[in-house]
mmCIF file of C-alpha atoms in Angstrom:
data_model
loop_
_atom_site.group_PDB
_atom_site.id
_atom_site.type_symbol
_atom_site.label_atom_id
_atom_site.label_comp_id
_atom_site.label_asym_id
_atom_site.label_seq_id
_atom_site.Cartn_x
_atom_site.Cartn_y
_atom_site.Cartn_z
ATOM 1 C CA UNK A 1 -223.834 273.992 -102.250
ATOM 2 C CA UNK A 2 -221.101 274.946 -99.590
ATOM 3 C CA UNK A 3 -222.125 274.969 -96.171
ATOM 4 C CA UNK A 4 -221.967 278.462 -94.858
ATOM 5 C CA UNK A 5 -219.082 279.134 -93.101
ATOM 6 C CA UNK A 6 -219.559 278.861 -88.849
ATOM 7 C CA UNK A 7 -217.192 281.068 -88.160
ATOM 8 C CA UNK A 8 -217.912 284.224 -89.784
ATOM 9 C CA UNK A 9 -220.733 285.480 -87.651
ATOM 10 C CA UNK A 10 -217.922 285.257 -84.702
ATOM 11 C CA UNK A 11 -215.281 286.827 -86.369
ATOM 12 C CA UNK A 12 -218.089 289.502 -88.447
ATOM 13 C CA UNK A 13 -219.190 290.387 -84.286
ATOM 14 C CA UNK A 14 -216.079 290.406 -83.100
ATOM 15 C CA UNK A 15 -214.546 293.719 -85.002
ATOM 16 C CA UNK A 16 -218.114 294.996 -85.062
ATOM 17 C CA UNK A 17 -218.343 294.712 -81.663
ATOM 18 C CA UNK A 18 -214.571 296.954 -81.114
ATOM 19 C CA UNK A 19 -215.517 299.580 -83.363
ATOM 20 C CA UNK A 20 -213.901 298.187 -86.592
ATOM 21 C CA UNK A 21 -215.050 298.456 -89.884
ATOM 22 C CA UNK A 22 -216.372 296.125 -92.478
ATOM 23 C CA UNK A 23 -215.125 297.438 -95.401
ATOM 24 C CA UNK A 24 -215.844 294.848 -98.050
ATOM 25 C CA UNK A 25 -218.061 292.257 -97.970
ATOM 26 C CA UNK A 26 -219.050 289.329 -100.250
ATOM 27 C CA UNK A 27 -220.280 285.766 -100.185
ATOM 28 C CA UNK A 28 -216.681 283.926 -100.358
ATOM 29 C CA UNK A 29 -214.528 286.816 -98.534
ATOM 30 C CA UNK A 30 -214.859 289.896 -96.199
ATOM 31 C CA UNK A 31 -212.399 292.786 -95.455
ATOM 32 C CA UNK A 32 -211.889 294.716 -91.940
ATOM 33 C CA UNK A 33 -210.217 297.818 -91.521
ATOM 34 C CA UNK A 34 -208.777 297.603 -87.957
ATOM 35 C CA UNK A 35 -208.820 300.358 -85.323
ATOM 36 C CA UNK A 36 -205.110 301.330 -83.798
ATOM 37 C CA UNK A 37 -206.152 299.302 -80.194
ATOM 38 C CA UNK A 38 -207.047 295.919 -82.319
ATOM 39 C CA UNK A 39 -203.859 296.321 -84.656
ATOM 40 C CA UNK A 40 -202.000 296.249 -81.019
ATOM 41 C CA UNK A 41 -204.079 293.923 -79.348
ATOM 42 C CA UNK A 42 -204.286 290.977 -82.431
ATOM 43 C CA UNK A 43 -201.045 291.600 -84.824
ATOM 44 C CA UNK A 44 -198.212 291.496 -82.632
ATOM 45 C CA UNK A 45 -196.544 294.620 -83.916
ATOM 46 C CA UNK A 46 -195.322 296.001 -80.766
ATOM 47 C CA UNK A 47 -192.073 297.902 -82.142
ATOM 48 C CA UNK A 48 -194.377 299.585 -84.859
ATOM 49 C CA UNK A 49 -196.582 301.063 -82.189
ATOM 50 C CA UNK A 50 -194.203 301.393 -79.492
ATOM 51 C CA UNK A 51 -192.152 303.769 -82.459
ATOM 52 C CA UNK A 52 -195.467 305.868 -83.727
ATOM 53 C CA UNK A 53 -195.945 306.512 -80.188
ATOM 54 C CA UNK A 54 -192.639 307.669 -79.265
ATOM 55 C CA UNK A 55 -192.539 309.695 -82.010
ATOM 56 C CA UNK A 56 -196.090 311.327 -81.462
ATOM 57 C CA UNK A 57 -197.309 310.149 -84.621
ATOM 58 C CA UNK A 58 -200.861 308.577 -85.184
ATOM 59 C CA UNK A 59 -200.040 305.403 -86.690
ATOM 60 C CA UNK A 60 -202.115 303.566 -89.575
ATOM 61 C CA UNK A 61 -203.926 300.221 -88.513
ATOM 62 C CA UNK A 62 -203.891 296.937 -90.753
ATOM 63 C CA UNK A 63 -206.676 295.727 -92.715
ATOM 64 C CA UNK A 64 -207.459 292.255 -92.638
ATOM 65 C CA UNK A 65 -209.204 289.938 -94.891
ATOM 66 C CA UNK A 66 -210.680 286.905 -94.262
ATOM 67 C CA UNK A 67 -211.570 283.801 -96.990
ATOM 68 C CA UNK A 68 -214.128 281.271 -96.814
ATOM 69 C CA UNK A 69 -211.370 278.885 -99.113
ATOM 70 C CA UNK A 70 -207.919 278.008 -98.827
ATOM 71 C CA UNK A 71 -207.088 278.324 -102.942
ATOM 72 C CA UNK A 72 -204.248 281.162 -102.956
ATOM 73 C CA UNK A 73 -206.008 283.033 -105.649
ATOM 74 C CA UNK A 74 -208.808 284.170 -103.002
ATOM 75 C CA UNK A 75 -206.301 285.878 -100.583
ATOM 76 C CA UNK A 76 -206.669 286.551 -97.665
ATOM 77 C CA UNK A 77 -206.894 284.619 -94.321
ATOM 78 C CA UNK A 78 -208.460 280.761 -94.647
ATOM 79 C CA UNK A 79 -211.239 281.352 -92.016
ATOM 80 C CA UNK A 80 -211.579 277.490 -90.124
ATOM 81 C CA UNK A 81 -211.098 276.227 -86.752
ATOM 82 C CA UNK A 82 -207.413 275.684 -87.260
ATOM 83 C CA UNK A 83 -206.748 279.946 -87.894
ATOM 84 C CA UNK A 84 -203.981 280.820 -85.758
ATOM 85 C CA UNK A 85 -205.702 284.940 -85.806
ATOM 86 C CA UNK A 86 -209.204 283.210 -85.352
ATOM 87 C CA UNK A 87 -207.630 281.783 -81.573
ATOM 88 C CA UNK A 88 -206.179 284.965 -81.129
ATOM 89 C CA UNK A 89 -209.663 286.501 -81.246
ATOM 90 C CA UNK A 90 -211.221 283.759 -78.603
ATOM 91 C CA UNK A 91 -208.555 284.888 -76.826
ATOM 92 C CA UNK A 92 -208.955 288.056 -77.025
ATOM 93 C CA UNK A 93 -212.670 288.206 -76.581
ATOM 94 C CA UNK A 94 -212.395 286.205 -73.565
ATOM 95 C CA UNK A 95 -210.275 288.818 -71.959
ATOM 96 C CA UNK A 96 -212.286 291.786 -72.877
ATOM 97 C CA UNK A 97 -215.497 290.643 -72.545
ATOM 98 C CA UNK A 98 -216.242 287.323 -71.064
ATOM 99 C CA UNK A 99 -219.225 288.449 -69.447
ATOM 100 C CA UNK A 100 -221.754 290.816 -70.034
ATOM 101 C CA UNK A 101 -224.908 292.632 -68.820
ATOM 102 C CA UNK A 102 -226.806 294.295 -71.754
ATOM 103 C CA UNK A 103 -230.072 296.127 -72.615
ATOM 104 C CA UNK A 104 -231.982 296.335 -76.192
ATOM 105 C CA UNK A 105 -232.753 299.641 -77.090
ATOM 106 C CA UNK A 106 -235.912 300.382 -77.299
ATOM 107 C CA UNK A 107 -237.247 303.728 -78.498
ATOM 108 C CA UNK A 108 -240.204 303.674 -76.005
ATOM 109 C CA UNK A 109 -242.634 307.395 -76.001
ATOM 110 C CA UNK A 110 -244.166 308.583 -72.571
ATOM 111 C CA UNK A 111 -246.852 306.140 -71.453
ATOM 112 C CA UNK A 112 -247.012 302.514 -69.911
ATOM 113 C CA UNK A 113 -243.453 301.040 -69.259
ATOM 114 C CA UNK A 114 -242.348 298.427 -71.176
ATOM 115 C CA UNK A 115 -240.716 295.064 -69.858
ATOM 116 C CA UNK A 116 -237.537 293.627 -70.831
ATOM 117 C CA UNK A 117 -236.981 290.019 -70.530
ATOM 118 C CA UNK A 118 -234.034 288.252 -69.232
ATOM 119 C CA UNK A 119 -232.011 285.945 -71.715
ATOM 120 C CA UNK A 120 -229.032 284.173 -70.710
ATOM 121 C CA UNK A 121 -227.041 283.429 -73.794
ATOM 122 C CA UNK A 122 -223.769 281.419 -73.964
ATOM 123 C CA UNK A 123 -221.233 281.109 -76.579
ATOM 124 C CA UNK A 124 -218.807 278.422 -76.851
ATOM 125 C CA UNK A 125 -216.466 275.657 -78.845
ATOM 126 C CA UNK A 126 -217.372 272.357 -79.189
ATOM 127 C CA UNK A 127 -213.356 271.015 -79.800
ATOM 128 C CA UNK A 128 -213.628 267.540 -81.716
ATOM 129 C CA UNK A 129 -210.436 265.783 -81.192
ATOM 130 C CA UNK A 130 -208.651 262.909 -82.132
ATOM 131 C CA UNK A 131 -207.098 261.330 -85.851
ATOM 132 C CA UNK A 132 -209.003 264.604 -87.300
ATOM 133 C CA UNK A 133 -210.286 267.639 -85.480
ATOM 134 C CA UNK A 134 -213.045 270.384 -85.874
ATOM 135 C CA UNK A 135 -214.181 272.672 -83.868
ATOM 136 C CA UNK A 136 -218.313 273.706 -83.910
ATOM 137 C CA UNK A 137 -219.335 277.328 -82.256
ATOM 138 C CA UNK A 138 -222.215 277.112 -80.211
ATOM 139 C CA UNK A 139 -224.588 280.149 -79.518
ATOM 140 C CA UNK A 140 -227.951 279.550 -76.745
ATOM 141 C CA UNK A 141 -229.991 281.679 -75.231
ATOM 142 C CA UNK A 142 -232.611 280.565 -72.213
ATOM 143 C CA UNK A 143 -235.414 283.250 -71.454
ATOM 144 C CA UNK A 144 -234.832 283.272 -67.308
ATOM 145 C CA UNK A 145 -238.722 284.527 -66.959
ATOM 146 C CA UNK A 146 -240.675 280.843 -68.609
ATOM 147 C CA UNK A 147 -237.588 279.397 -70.231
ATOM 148 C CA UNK A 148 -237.791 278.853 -73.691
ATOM 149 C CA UNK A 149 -234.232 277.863 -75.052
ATOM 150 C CA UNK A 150 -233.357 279.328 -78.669
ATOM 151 C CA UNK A 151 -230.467 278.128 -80.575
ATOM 152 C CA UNK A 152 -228.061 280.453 -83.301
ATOM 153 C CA UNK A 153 -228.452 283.628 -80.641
ATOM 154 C CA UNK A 154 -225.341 285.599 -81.453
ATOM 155 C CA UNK A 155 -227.126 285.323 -85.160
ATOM 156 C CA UNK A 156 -230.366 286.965 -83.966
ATOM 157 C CA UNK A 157 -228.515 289.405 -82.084
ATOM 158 C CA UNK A 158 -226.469 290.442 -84.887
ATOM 159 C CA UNK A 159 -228.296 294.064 -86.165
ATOM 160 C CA UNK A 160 -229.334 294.783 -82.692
ATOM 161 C CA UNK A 161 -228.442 297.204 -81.000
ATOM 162 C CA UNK A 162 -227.639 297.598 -76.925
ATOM 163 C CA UNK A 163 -226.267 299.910 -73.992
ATOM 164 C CA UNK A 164 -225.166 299.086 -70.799
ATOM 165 C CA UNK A 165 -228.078 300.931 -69.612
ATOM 166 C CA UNK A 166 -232.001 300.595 -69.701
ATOM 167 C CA UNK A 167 -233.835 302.650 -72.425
ATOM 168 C CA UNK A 168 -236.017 305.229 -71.234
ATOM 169 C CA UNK A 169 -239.451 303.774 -69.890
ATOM 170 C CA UNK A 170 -238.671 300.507 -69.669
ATOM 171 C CA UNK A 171 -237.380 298.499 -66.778
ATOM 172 C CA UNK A 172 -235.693 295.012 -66.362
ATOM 173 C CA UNK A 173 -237.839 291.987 -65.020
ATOM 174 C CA UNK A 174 -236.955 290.538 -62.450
ATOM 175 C CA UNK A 175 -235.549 286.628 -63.750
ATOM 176 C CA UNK A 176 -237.545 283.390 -62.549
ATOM 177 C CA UNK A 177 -234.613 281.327 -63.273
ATOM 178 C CA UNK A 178 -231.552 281.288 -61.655
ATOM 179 C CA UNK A 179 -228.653 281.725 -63.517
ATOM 180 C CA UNK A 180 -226.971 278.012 -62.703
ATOM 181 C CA UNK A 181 -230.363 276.382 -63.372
ATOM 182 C CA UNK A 182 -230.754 277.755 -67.020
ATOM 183 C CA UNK A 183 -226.799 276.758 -67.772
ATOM 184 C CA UNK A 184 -227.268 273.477 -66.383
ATOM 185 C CA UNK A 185 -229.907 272.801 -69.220
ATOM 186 C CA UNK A 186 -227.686 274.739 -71.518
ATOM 187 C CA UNK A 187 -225.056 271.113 -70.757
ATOM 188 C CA UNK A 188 -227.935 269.199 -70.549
ATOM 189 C CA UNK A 189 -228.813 270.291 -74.010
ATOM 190 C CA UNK A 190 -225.542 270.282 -75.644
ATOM 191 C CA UNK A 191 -224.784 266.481 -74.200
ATOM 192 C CA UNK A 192 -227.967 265.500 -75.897
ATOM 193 C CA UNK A 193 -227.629 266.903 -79.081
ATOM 194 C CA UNK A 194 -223.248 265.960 -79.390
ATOM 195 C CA UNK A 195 -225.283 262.207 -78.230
ATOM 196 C CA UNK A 196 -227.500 262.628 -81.341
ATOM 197 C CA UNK A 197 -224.047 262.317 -83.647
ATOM 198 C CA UNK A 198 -222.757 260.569 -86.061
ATOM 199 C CA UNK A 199 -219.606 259.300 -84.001
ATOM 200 C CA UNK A 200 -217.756 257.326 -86.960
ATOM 201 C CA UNK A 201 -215.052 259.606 -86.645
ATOM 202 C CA UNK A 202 -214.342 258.494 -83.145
ATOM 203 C CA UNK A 203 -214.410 255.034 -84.028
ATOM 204 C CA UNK A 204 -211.929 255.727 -86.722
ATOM 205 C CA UNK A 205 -209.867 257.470 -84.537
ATOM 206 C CA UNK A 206 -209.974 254.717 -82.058
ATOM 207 C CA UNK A 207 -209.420 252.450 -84.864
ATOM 208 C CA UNK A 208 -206.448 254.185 -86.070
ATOM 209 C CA UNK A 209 -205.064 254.575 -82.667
ATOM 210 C CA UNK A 210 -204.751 250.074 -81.864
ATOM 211 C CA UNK A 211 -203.083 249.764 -85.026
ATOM 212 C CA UNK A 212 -200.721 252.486 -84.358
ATOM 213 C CA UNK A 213 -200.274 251.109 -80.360
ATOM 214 C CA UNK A 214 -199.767 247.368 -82.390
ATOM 215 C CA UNK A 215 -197.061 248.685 -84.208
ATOM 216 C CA UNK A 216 -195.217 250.114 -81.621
ATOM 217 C CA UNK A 217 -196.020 247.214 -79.130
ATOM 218 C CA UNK A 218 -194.142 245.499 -82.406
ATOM 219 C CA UNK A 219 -191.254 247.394 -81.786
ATOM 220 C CA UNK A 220 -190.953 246.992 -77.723
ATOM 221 C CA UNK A 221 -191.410 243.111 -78.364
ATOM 222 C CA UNK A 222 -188.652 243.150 -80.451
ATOM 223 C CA UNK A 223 -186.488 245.224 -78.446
ATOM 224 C CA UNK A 224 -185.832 247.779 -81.153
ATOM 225 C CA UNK A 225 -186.996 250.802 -78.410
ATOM 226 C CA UNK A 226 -186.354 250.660 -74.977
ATOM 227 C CA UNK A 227 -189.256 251.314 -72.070
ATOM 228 C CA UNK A 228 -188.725 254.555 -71.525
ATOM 229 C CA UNK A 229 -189.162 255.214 -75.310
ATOM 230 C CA UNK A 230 -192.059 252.968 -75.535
ATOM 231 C CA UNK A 231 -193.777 254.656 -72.380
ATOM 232 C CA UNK A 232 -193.382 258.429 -73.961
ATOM 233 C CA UNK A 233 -194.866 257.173 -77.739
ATOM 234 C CA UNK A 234 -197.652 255.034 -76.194
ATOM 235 C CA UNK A 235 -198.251 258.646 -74.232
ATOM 236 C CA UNK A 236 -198.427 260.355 -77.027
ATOM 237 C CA UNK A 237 -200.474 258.463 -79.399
ATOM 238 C CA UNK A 238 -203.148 259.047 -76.739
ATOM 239 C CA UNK A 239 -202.914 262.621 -77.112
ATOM 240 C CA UNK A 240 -202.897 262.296 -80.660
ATOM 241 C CA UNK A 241 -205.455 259.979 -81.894
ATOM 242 C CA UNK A 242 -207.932 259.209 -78.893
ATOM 243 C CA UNK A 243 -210.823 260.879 -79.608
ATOM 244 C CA UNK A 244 -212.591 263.463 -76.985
ATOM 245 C CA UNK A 245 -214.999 266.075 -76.899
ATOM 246 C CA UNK A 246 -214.845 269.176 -75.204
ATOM 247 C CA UNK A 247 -217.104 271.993 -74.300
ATOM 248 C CA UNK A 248 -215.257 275.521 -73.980
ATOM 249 C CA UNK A 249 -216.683 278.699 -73.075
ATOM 250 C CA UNK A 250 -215.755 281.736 -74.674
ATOM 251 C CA UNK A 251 -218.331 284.460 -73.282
ATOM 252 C CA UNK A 252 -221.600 285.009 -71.579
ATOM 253 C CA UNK A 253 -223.981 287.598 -70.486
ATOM 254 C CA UNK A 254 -227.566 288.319 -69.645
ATOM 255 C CA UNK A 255 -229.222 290.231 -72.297
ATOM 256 C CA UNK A 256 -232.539 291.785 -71.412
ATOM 257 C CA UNK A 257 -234.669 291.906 -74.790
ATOM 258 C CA UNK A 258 -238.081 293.484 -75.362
ATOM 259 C CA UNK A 259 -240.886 291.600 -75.037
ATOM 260 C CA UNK A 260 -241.828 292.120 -78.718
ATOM 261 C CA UNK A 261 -238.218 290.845 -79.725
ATOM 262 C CA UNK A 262 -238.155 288.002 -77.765
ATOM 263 C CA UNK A 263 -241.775 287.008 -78.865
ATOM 264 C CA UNK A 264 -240.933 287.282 -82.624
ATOM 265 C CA UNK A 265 -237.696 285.015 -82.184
ATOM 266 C CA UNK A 266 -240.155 282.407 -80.485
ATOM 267 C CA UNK A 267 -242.592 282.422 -83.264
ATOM 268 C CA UNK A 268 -239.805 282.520 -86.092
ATOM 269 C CA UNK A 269 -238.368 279.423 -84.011
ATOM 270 C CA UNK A 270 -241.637 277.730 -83.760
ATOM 271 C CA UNK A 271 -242.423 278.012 -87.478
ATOM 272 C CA UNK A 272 -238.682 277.107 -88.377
ATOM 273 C CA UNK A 273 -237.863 274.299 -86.319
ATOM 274 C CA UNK A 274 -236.104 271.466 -88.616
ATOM 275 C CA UNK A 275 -235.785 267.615 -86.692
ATOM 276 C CA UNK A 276 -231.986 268.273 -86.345
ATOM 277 C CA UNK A 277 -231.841 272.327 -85.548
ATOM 278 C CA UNK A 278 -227.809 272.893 -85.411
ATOM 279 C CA UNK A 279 -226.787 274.887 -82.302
#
């Protein structure tokens, strides 16, 4: 059995997020119908638009469709960390929307207020580099009021919906937790769990990289490159095949979730916790 794709909730919230359509949707492949502002902001057709609106015409937006496979039969886009279009939309989102302050709504009748809690929730890239690469999304959430930490929060927070605004009779608690507390155990986290890996592929990268830096210490020996040559391929071997791991940030927010929510995901988490819960 496949493994499902970790991308897809990203790219699936993206569009949703803009006000683009899912048009199609299946297990192996998914279809968006773009509005005109995303066709200008993600497929670089500048003299199409520039054109429609010069000549007062409307203009029809792309539709794009995305593939869990690479086989040419499927179609579409291959949907992985290397997608040139999936960078364009980190890019993008971190433009539009790289922070955030957000309230559930909550269809609340006259009576005794309700309390929203505040949830910090981070989404990033882990970037595995070195011989091969990978890139891992990462999605946490901290409750700022007794700080529970839940992992896969952009998944939970999928078929909700929000406004920038409270919901009638309810109100926003005020957060225990400061903000650079709860992200500093958001790190804390993430270096234990990237500690709790299998690292072979670092080791083969590192492996990879002395007999690549013995052959061309081969070559300098035996005078067939000069220094300068030697200093510029020893640099770039580095980049190339010493392995790293990086953390990057793509967007944040504080998201203040009913107290009914939030104690349903704890219970759901508390039921479904494996021994090695991936983030």
């Amino acid at each position: 059995m496949n493994a499902p794709n970790p991308h897809k909730s990203f790219v699936k919230q993206f569009f949703s997020s803009h006000g683009c359509t899912i048009i199609s949707d299946s297990p192996s492949q998914f279809t968006v119908q773009l509005t005109n502002e995303m066709d200008e902001e993600i497929m670089n057709r500048p003299f199409y638009w520039h054109y429609m609106k010069k000549m007062n015409r409307e203009g029809v937006p792309m539709k794009l469709t995305f593939s869990d496979t690479d086989q040419k039969q499927a179609g579409g886009i291959y949907l992985h960390a290397g997608t040139p279009k999936l960078h364009r939309l980190y890019n993008t989102a971190i433009s539009k929307a790289r922070t955030a302050r957000l309230y559930e709504v909550v269809h609340q009748t006259r009576g005794q207020n309700r309390a929203m809690s505040p949830w910090l929730v981070v989404n990033g890239l882990l970037h595995f580099r070195g011989k091969h690469t990978r890139d891992e999304s990462v999605s946490i959430g901290i409750n700022l009021i007794h700080g529970t930490m839940m992992l896969g929060m952009m998944d939970k927070m999928m078929d909700m919906n929000f406004e920038t605004t409270v919901s009638d009779y309810t109100f926003p608690m005020r957060p225990v937790i400061s903000l650079s507390h709860a992200y500093k155990r958001m790190e804390r986290h993430i270096e234990t769990y990237v500690g709790s890996l299998d690292h072979q592929w670092a080791k083969d990268s590192l492996h990879h990289l002395e007999k690549e830096t013995q052959l061309l210490e081969s070559f300098y020996e035996s005078e067939d490159i000069g220094l300068d040559s030697f200093t510029k391929e020893r640099e770039q071997l580095d980049n190339r095949y010493k392995p790293y791991i990086e953390m990057e940030v793509i967007n944040g927010g504080l998201f203040y979730i009913s107290q009914e929510t939030s104690k349903t995901w704890i219970q759901h988490e508390v039921s479904d916790a494996p021994s090695d819960r991936h983030l």
